[in-house]
XYZ file of C-alpha atoms in Angstrom:
614
model
C 102.249 11.443 19.934
C 104.349 9.938 16.770
C 105.850 7.529 15.169
C 109.298 6.883 13.509
C 111.290 4.254 11.219
C 114.889 3.898 10.414
C 117.804 2.228 9.837
C 121.475 1.498 9.563
C 123.077 0.450 6.478
C 125.928 -0.768 4.564
C 125.253 -0.670 0.676
C 123.903 1.631 -1.506
C 120.343 2.231 -1.323
C 117.662 4.597 -2.390
C 117.267 5.833 1.039
C 114.774 8.713 0.516
C 112.613 6.532 -1.346
C 112.757 3.548 1.236
C 112.147 5.870 4.303
C 109.389 7.714 2.690
C 107.723 4.022 2.005
C 108.388 3.163 5.619
C 107.044 6.095 6.974
C 104.171 6.068 5.084
C 103.130 2.709 6.346
C 102.762 4.729 9.500
C 101.277 7.901 8.589
C 98.273 7.433 11.049
C 100.866 7.555 14.240
C 101.512 11.406 12.588
C 99.416 12.775 10.287
C 100.189 16.121 10.677
C 104.149 16.545 9.853
C 106.677 14.482 8.327
C 110.616 14.609 8.833
C 113.750 12.662 7.874
C 117.663 12.346 8.537
C 120.057 11.122 6.435
C 123.761 10.557 6.921
C 126.396 7.849 6.211
C 125.876 5.623 8.755
C 121.846 6.089 9.493
C 118.554 6.969 7.933
C 115.652 8.172 10.180
C 112.027 8.661 9.301
C 109.157 10.731 11.145
C 105.372 11.183 11.629
C 104.128 13.293 13.711
C 100.991 14.041 15.744
C 101.270 17.742 17.223
C 100.538 18.133 20.625
C 102.927 19.851 22.715
C 104.687 23.280 20.986
C 102.915 22.877 17.898
C 104.756 24.844 16.012
C 108.269 24.433 16.901
C 108.314 20.527 18.180
C 109.191 19.133 14.658
C 111.348 16.240 14.504
C 114.189 14.484 13.899
C 115.445 17.142 16.789
C 119.321 18.077 17.000
C 121.640 19.076 19.961
C 123.332 22.342 19.460
C 126.082 21.249 17.195
C 124.254 18.552 15.459
C 126.339 15.829 16.387
C 123.514 13.967 17.666
C 119.582 13.236 16.207
C 116.452 12.261 17.598
C 113.161 10.971 17.013
C 110.744 10.329 19.504
C 107.659 8.671 20.372
C 105.842 9.265 23.280
C 105.383 12.189 25.942
C 107.659 12.871 29.156
C 105.792 14.051 31.954
C 108.546 15.596 34.231
C 110.153 17.461 31.268
C 110.145 20.819 32.834
C 111.843 19.754 35.863
C 114.447 18.015 33.751
C 114.827 20.943 31.303
C 115.511 23.113 34.112
C 118.511 21.199 35.298
C 119.796 21.131 31.939
C 119.772 24.894 31.678
C 121.580 25.308 34.474
C 124.079 23.201 33.123
C 124.989 25.224 30.424
C 122.493 23.490 27.637
C 120.595 25.555 24.743
C 117.143 24.900 24.189
C 115.566 25.858 20.516
C 111.836 24.665 21.717
C 109.483 24.120 24.185
C 108.731 20.442 23.335
C 109.184 17.590 25.879
C 111.650 15.889 23.146
C 114.249 17.981 23.147
C 114.748 17.090 26.466
C 115.927 13.865 25.879
C 118.729 14.426 23.390
C 120.313 17.175 26.130
C 119.801 14.760 28.610
C 121.161 12.091 26.951
C 124.455 14.483 26.324
C 124.756 15.226 29.891
C 123.693 11.985 31.562
C 123.886 9.347 28.744
C 121.570 5.982 29.653
C 121.599 7.462 33.299
C 118.756 9.763 32.153
C 116.551 6.981 31.824
C 116.164 7.059 35.668
C 115.370 10.727 35.605
C 112.357 10.080 32.841
C 108.430 9.689 34.028
C 106.501 9.061 30.883
C 105.302 6.913 27.910
C 108.512 6.863 25.396
C 110.198 5.106 22.295
C 113.284 6.866 20.887
C 116.502 6.398 19.335
C 119.394 9.072 19.345
C 122.092 8.629 16.751
C 125.243 9.739 18.071
C 127.628 11.178 14.827
C 130.825 11.397 16.798
C 130.691 7.668 18.413
C 129.017 6.209 15.250
C 126.339 4.648 17.983
C 122.936 4.572 18.215
C 120.997 4.583 21.703
C 117.241 3.765 21.893
C 115.209 2.877 24.934
C 111.538 1.828 25.780
C 109.487 3.206 28.869
C 109.357 0.884 31.839
C 105.760 -0.294 31.327
C 105.970 -0.592 27.291
C 103.152 1.801 26.879
C 105.095 2.905 23.772
C 106.021 0.462 21.017
C 109.546 -0.271 19.609
C 110.263 -3.064 17.099
C 113.343 -3.729 15.464
C 114.856 -6.316 12.704
C 118.148 -7.686 13.128
C 119.754 -10.249 10.825
C 123.335 -10.583 9.861
C 124.204 -6.617 9.412
C 120.963 -5.173 8.889
C 119.106 -3.292 11.540
C 115.814 -1.759 10.886
C 113.718 -0.705 13.536
C 110.431 1.682 14.121
C 107.036 2.241 15.889
C 105.162 -0.772 13.873
C 106.194 -3.665 12.378
C 104.299 -2.653 9.407
C 107.106 0.314 9.012
C 109.831 -1.838 8.941
C 108.105 -4.230 6.035
C 108.989 -1.940 3.171
C 112.789 -2.024 3.447
C 114.236 -4.305 0.905
C 116.784 -6.092 3.103
C 113.623 -7.285 5.376
C 112.744 -10.749 4.505
C 109.320 -11.021 5.609
C 108.626 -14.908 6.934
C 106.187 -16.202 9.031
C 107.491 -17.093 12.449
C 105.574 -20.592 12.755
C 107.035 -21.794 15.889
C 105.496 -19.447 17.979
C 102.148 -20.209 16.964
C 101.413 -22.204 19.818
C 102.680 -19.646 22.067
C 99.588 -17.361 20.631
C 97.158 -20.207 21.068
C 98.049 -20.699 24.224
C 98.529 -16.785 25.674
C 96.750 -14.704 23.143
C 99.950 -13.010 22.246
C 103.392 -13.662 22.391
C 105.157 -13.366 26.073
C 108.447 -12.283 24.979
C 110.529 -10.237 22.863
C 109.737 -12.475 19.915
C 107.211 -11.642 17.246
C 105.456 -13.821 14.883
C 107.714 -12.048 11.989
C 111.182 -13.847 12.065
C 113.939 -11.820 13.180
C 111.477 -8.901 14.193
C 111.766 -8.501 18.209
C 110.140 -6.135 20.271
C 112.353 -4.103 23.020
C 111.107 -4.843 26.047
C 110.064 -2.270 28.596
C 112.576 -0.817 30.862
C 115.272 -1.841 28.561
C 117.639 0.030 26.383
C 119.725 -0.839 23.356
C 123.297 0.529 21.937
C 124.072 -0.409 18.401
C 127.529 0.060 16.818
C 129.758 -1.439 14.439
C 127.086 -3.979 13.580
C 126.838 -4.877 17.299
C 123.448 -5.089 19.463
C 124.255 -4.609 23.384
C 120.883 -4.492 24.967
C 120.322 -3.676 28.840
C 117.693 -2.867 31.459
C 117.433 -0.306 33.332
C 114.151 -0.726 35.507
C 113.547 -3.776 37.216
C 109.961 -3.771 38.962
C 110.436 -5.135 42.466
C 107.785 -5.387 45.342
C 108.871 -3.818 48.403
C 105.697 -4.164 50.748
C 105.760 -2.121 53.799
C 102.901 -3.294 56.161
C 104.220 -0.657 58.902
C 101.872 2.264 57.257
C 98.256 2.180 57.678
C 95.482 1.677 55.305
C 94.196 4.897 55.403
C 98.153 6.217 55.377
C 97.937 4.607 51.682
C 94.523 5.662 50.532
C 95.866 9.677 50.924
C 99.163 8.744 49.332
C 97.289 7.317 46.720
C 94.773 10.441 46.162
C 98.087 12.740 46.222
C 99.854 10.926 43.915
C 96.885 9.995 41.432
C 96.292 13.715 41.301
C 99.663 14.878 40.574
C 99.854 12.263 37.849
C 96.487 13.354 36.211
C 97.683 17.131 36.350
C 101.140 16.069 34.852
C 99.206 13.844 32.152
C 97.042 16.663 31.211
C 100.155 18.981 29.868
C 99.201 19.607 26.305
C 98.768 22.431 23.807
C 95.402 20.900 22.323
C 92.142 19.671 24.168
C 92.020 16.613 26.077
C 89.086 14.349 26.588
C 88.760 10.946 28.475
C 87.547 7.666 27.898
C 84.736 5.937 30.222
C 83.723 3.005 31.226
C 80.995 2.031 33.975
C 83.818 1.146 36.319
C 86.073 3.112 38.904
C 89.243 3.506 37.075
C 87.842 5.475 34.282
C 84.928 7.233 36.474
C 88.179 8.142 38.847
C 90.143 9.742 35.589
C 87.573 11.547 34.339
C 86.590 13.135 37.599
C 90.174 14.520 37.919
C 90.736 15.688 34.543
C 87.315 17.690 35.036
C 88.841 19.479 37.705
C 92.057 20.677 36.051
C 90.289 21.784 32.656
C 87.250 21.451 30.668
C 86.779 17.980 29.025
C 84.506 15.956 27.311
C 84.000 11.972 28.020
C 83.736 8.910 25.187
C 81.864 5.835 25.917
C 80.934 2.779 23.267
C 78.431 0.213 24.060
C 76.333 -2.252 21.793
C 73.316 -2.221 20.334
C 72.028 -4.844 22.361
C 70.716 -3.111 25.489
C 71.753 -5.958 27.768
C 75.450 -6.071 26.830
C 76.126 -2.162 27.270
C 76.929 -0.429 30.034
C 76.418 3.299 28.449
C 73.485 4.150 31.238
C 76.103 3.974 33.908
C 78.793 5.990 32.067
C 76.317 8.589 30.818
C 74.653 8.866 34.685
C 78.158 9.425 36.125
C 79.355 11.642 33.661
C 76.036 13.916 34.199
C 76.518 13.893 38.138
C 79.817 16.141 37.377
C 78.715 17.721 34.721
C 80.824 16.433 31.737
C 79.476 15.940 28.080
C 79.350 12.173 27.445
C 79.701 11.180 23.833
C 78.658 7.405 22.942
C 79.164 5.209 20.102
C 76.727 2.012 19.548
C 78.232 -0.587 17.899
C 76.264 -3.113 15.572
C 77.396 -6.776 14.993
C 78.077 -5.732 11.405
C 79.935 -3.046 12.361
C 82.051 -5.249 14.913
C 82.399 -7.961 12.139
C 83.480 -5.622 8.967
C 86.070 -3.890 11.219
C 88.130 -6.937 11.896
C 90.629 -6.815 8.919
C 91.161 -3.335 9.790
C 91.844 -3.758 12.999
C 94.142 -6.944 12.795
C 95.809 -4.795 10.702
C 96.718 -1.760 12.925
C 97.402 -4.229 15.396
C 100.793 -5.932 13.746
C 100.365 -8.842 15.831
C 97.421 -10.862 16.427
C 95.190 -10.093 19.249
C 91.870 -11.580 19.620
C 90.523 -9.432 22.726
C 87.036 -8.827 21.746
C 87.446 -5.390 23.679
C 89.686 -4.037 20.807
C 86.921 -3.452 18.456
C 84.928 -1.039 20.806
C 88.158 0.676 21.795
C 88.913 1.380 17.914
C 85.544 2.923 17.201
C 85.497 4.633 20.687
C 88.831 6.275 19.446
C 87.121 7.147 16.058
C 84.252 9.005 18.034
C 87.143 10.464 19.893
C 89.153 11.506 17.090
C 86.241 13.877 15.893
C 86.506 16.097 18.894
C 89.945 16.049 20.587
C 93.793 14.794 20.103
C 94.426 13.469 23.233
C 92.508 11.022 25.452
C 93.169 9.859 29.076
C 92.509 6.186 30.044
C 91.987 4.008 33.029
C 94.737 1.206 31.829
C 96.853 -0.394 34.346
C 95.127 0.142 37.785
C 93.850 -3.222 37.646
C 97.676 -4.798 37.364
C 99.179 -2.367 39.622
C 96.180 -2.230 42.245
C 94.528 -5.616 42.512
C 91.816 -5.243 39.978
C 90.909 -8.505 38.349
C 88.492 -10.818 39.918
C 90.963 -14.217 39.379
C 93.249 -12.267 41.903
C 90.594 -13.514 44.638
C 92.177 -16.651 43.967
C 95.186 -16.048 46.230
C 93.117 -15.781 49.175
C 92.138 -19.602 48.924
C 95.180 -21.029 47.204
C 97.769 -18.635 49.166
C 96.702 -20.943 52.328
C 95.867 -24.195 50.652
C 99.902 -23.621 49.500
C 101.028 -24.035 53.091
C 99.686 -27.794 53.283
C 102.717 -29.775 52.542
C 103.072 -30.764 49.261
C 103.127 -34.290 49.414
C 99.578 -34.242 50.715
C 98.310 -31.966 48.140
C 99.772 -33.960 45.713
C 98.522 -37.233 47.255
C 94.653 -35.173 47.006
C 95.365 -34.654 43.433
C 96.492 -38.065 42.492
C 93.063 -39.650 44.530
C 90.902 -36.668 42.685
C 92.168 -37.354 39.499
C 91.221 -41.102 39.564
C 87.782 -39.878 40.578
C 84.286 -39.146 38.911
C 83.674 -34.728 38.296
C 82.764 -33.900 42.084
C 82.702 -30.247 43.319
C 86.289 -28.934 44.568
C 87.825 -31.361 42.181
C 89.387 -28.553 40.273
C 90.474 -26.852 43.147
C 92.516 -30.103 44.281
C 94.123 -31.157 41.049
C 95.209 -27.436 41.163
C 96.407 -26.950 44.355
C 99.016 -29.532 44.002
C 101.050 -27.146 41.315
C 102.948 -24.103 41.838
C 101.537 -20.901 40.899
C 103.805 -20.983 37.543
C 102.203 -24.337 36.337
C 98.409 -23.268 37.393
C 97.744 -19.654 36.521
C 95.045 -18.861 34.535
C 96.620 -16.565 31.920
C 99.010 -19.609 30.697
C 96.866 -22.186 28.542
C 94.561 -19.005 28.707
C 92.675 -19.983 24.970
C 94.218 -23.301 23.922
C 95.731 -26.092 26.578
C 98.507 -28.556 25.188
C 96.006 -31.007 24.512
C 93.970 -29.022 22.668
C 96.671 -27.487 20.697
C 97.687 -31.105 20.031
C 94.324 -31.762 18.228
C 94.423 -28.208 16.374
C 97.554 -27.771 14.911
C 98.374 -29.664 11.960
C 102.007 -30.167 12.741
C 102.283 -31.667 15.924
C 105.981 -31.216 15.955
C 105.298 -27.300 16.663
C 103.343 -27.879 19.915
C 105.053 -27.113 22.891
C 105.201 -26.865 26.818
C 104.001 -22.954 26.817
C 104.850 -22.754 30.548
C 108.434 -22.923 29.623
C 108.353 -19.254 28.037
C 107.175 -17.802 30.967
C 109.112 -19.563 34.108
C 111.678 -17.266 34.344
C 109.137 -14.311 35.334
C 107.579 -16.947 38.177
C 111.356 -17.615 39.135
C 112.028 -13.724 39.533
C 109.160 -13.529 41.756
C 108.707 -16.744 43.475
C 109.462 -15.050 46.995
C 106.522 -13.099 47.022
C 102.989 -14.071 48.013
C 100.682 -15.580 45.497
C 98.766 -12.209 44.852
C 102.049 -10.258 44.095
C 103.217 -12.866 41.860
C 99.695 -13.011 39.789
C 100.002 -9.266 39.490
C 103.829 -9.656 38.611
C 103.205 -12.043 36.158
C 100.607 -9.752 34.170
C 102.767 -6.484 34.482
C 105.158 -8.030 32.474
C 102.763 -10.246 30.065
C 98.943 -9.382 29.853
C 99.437 -5.477 30.432
C 102.392 -4.987 28.173
C 101.301 -7.509 25.259
C 97.660 -7.158 25.428
C 96.275 -4.557 27.492
C 98.588 -1.702 26.343
C 99.009 -2.891 22.724
C 95.565 -2.300 21.920
C 95.426 0.837 23.803
C 98.550 2.203 21.441
C 97.360 0.625 18.249
C 93.480 1.304 18.235
C 94.044 5.054 19.456
C 97.045 5.583 16.638
C 94.935 4.146 13.903
C 92.401 7.046 14.478
C 95.472 9.422 14.650
C 94.844 10.443 18.523
C 97.105 10.426 21.594
C 96.130 8.158 24.738
C 97.654 8.394 28.031
C 97.360 5.949 30.628
C 97.995 8.404 34.376
C 97.453 5.212 36.481
C 100.799 3.776 34.437
C 103.215 6.410 36.348
C 106.492 5.581 37.745
C 105.324 7.520 40.848
C 101.885 5.586 41.496
C 103.666 2.188 40.553
C 106.657 2.529 43.431
C 103.371 3.359 45.364
C 101.436 0.337 44.672
C 104.536 -2.073 45.149
C 104.372 -0.912 48.610
C 100.975 -1.653 49.447
C 100.203 -5.235 51.640
C 98.088 -7.729 49.609
C 95.453 -6.841 52.289
C 95.291 -3.471 51.085
C 95.055 -4.712 47.590
C 92.128 -7.626 47.836
C 90.027 -8.771 50.507
C 86.925 -11.321 50.370
C 84.771 -8.443 49.458
C 86.346 -5.793 47.206
C 89.323 -5.887 44.436
C 91.724 -2.818 44.488
C 90.764 -2.018 48.159
C 93.279 0.815 48.411
C 92.694 2.610 45.433
C 88.152 2.431 46.190
C 88.689 3.981 49.070
C 90.941 6.714 47.309
C 88.045 7.126 45.016
C 85.070 7.380 47.790
C 86.787 10.275 48.655
C 86.030 11.581 45.265
C 83.653 9.432 43.861
C 80.013 8.439 44.623
C 79.631 5.134 46.210
C 77.877 3.503 43.414
C 80.501 4.301 41.338
C 83.529 3.641 43.297
C 82.452 0.436 44.617
C 81.057 -1.409 41.258
C 82.612 -4.630 40.762
C 84.726 -5.227 37.919
C 82.763 -6.766 34.728
C 85.545 -6.013 32.216
C 83.712 -5.128 28.723
C 80.640 -7.504 28.327
C 80.079 -8.418 25.070
C 77.410 -9.942 22.723
C 80.192 -11.788 20.535
C 79.280 -15.305 21.851
C 75.968 -14.881 20.583
C 76.633 -13.145 17.506
C 78.572 -16.442 16.437
C 75.759 -18.356 16.575
C 73.765 -16.165 14.011
C 74.017 -17.821 10.737
C 75.562 -14.760 8.868
C 78.185 -14.810 11.027
C 78.429 -18.426 11.752
C 79.033 -18.843 7.975
C 81.282 -15.885 7.871
C 83.750 -17.853 10.569
C 83.114 -20.876 8.832
C 84.097 -20.083 5.571
C 87.621 -18.728 7.561
C 88.083 -22.047 9.108
C 87.549 -23.812 5.677
C 90.217 -21.909 3.749
C 93.402 -22.543 2.208
C 95.253 -20.291 5.061
C 92.938 -22.825 7.619
C 94.162 -25.845 6.262
C 97.917 -25.084 6.188
C 97.914 -24.716 9.826
C 95.101 -26.285 11.496
C 92.640 -29.590 11.801
C 89.895 -28.191 10.123
C 87.816 -30.858 10.972
C 88.555 -30.011 14.868
C 87.802 -26.181 13.770
C 84.500 -27.077 13.046
C 83.719 -28.965 15.751
C 84.357 -25.996 17.883
C 81.950 -23.759 15.995
C 78.986 -26.427 15.715
C 79.227 -27.305 19.324
C 79.039 -23.550 20.147
C 76.405 -22.780 17.555
C 74.222 -25.681 19.120
C 75.170 -24.400 22.690
C 76.686 -27.579 23.548
C 80.214 -25.632 24.690
C 81.141 -22.061 25.213
C 83.712 -21.511 22.681
C 83.664 -18.053 21.894
C 87.453 -17.376 22.775
C 88.723 -20.081 21.266
C 86.786 -19.637 17.948
C 87.760 -15.788 18.049
C 91.252 -16.619 18.684
C 91.599 -18.377 15.156
C 89.367 -16.199 13.435
C 91.499 -13.171 14.321
C 94.877 -14.970 13.782
C 93.374 -16.080 10.041
C 92.452 -12.547 9.426
C 95.910 -10.989 10.182
C 97.582 -13.548 8.506
C 95.739 -12.725 5.368
C 96.714 -9.000 5.897
C 100.543 -9.728 6.213
C 101.098 -12.645 4.191
C 98.438 -13.316 2.046
C 98.499 -12.631 -1.724
C 97.468 -9.087 -1.591
C 99.602 -8.516 1.726
C 101.940 -5.523 2.353
């Protein structure tokens, strides 16, 4: 696990000084080593966290005649098979690292190499002969890739903060996207809140030559539902593929640990990794026992005879960590679970360099509780649209009654009613909140194309397709990468393996969710390995005392000060902000997510655009 930065250039620059400053901004991604490459058209910087071939896996890495150079962040889990192919084709390897497979693979296969890869990755290869830069990102977006493109400037790297020291990058806040953040909790596109700074989307590669940037998709996720196979057949296949994925994700020259919550996903991972090698588990909770599930995780770890190292988090630690957490995020993210993830990663870093985690299982196998809506709305959508619209219009004119919300939403297609849209603030709330009303927009328009791509699917599959392309990459994987890398450890996610994805895309909806359970097939596979108490445990997310903490005077005042700050008054109607926090404190409304979303944004903005920003 590592990080890289780089840029092409068209004028004389102090390359060594600039690239060193850029690489130093992401030292946390690779504190073990650094390396640089300079040529007439390109400068590269690299920070290394040594995991595989510790003594010889340094980067940048070159091909035989040094006409190509690579920097790479991630792991390729099937690199040994690809390496054997390349050796038979005459390629000469000088290391045992997975990195070298990429550069020789690109020599041999070009962009078609990407179709062979299983792993998490972002990398670039400079071809000196063709004067062309090639780069790619894995199909899930586990590893990040950002770039700044304006006129003839092309600056790129693993984190935005690594791009900022470049003298040709003009740092500007992208205010036009503020409503999108307020709606989704993240930006659900290739854009960011920095003007002219973009994300390379998952499953895409680019070619940059003579000032022209061309971006291409190399992997498209398609549901290929196969109802001809029995549930038991799928359950056996999931078990088999999962074991292979965990085994491959365990390749390392350093000790591996595993994060453990009280749920099925991390328990399944830990149980499997414990068969492969000796390991340790790491769990986080809160000082307030009613919000902590540490007793569940400790009980399970004891059952399979794995040490469980815990980290309890206090309210003061939680709030004090927010500036640091939002800095490491690069983009504002208000998911409260990022905080315990930061602390558990810090605790794990005292023991191991690599951890496995359960991210991705919910999106692939149907784990979120809201997916149960598909059982109801899927049937309701079969009623003629005109009849549903009529009921919605009548309901709209009536006082509140049980079922009104269902009838109102039932007249809308899923692309307009899915709760991940306007997840935090809806259009009317943003209209009250934003100081500049002209910024407000219908955020549905940003994601309609995603629903268009899967409109032929059943409701459950549409929800999952949307979550994989938005929530997973921009929220779940963003915080997983940043919070682990902030503590210089590598986080691997064995559920997010191409072989498991392609299996999950075949599952009929009833094998994903039914009236009693989410993740139906996955649970049955886990039941063959785990105690029923663990395999059948319902998803709770990560319970947080944050809503209660906000009502305590000290933290209420801390948030209030931010809400009355100069930065807050620049973007928001501060009177509305005070309404939100006061009504929450007085228990008139539950506004935790709204308050936290604004608070995290303000802290993030001060980090990157305040007087003391980088």
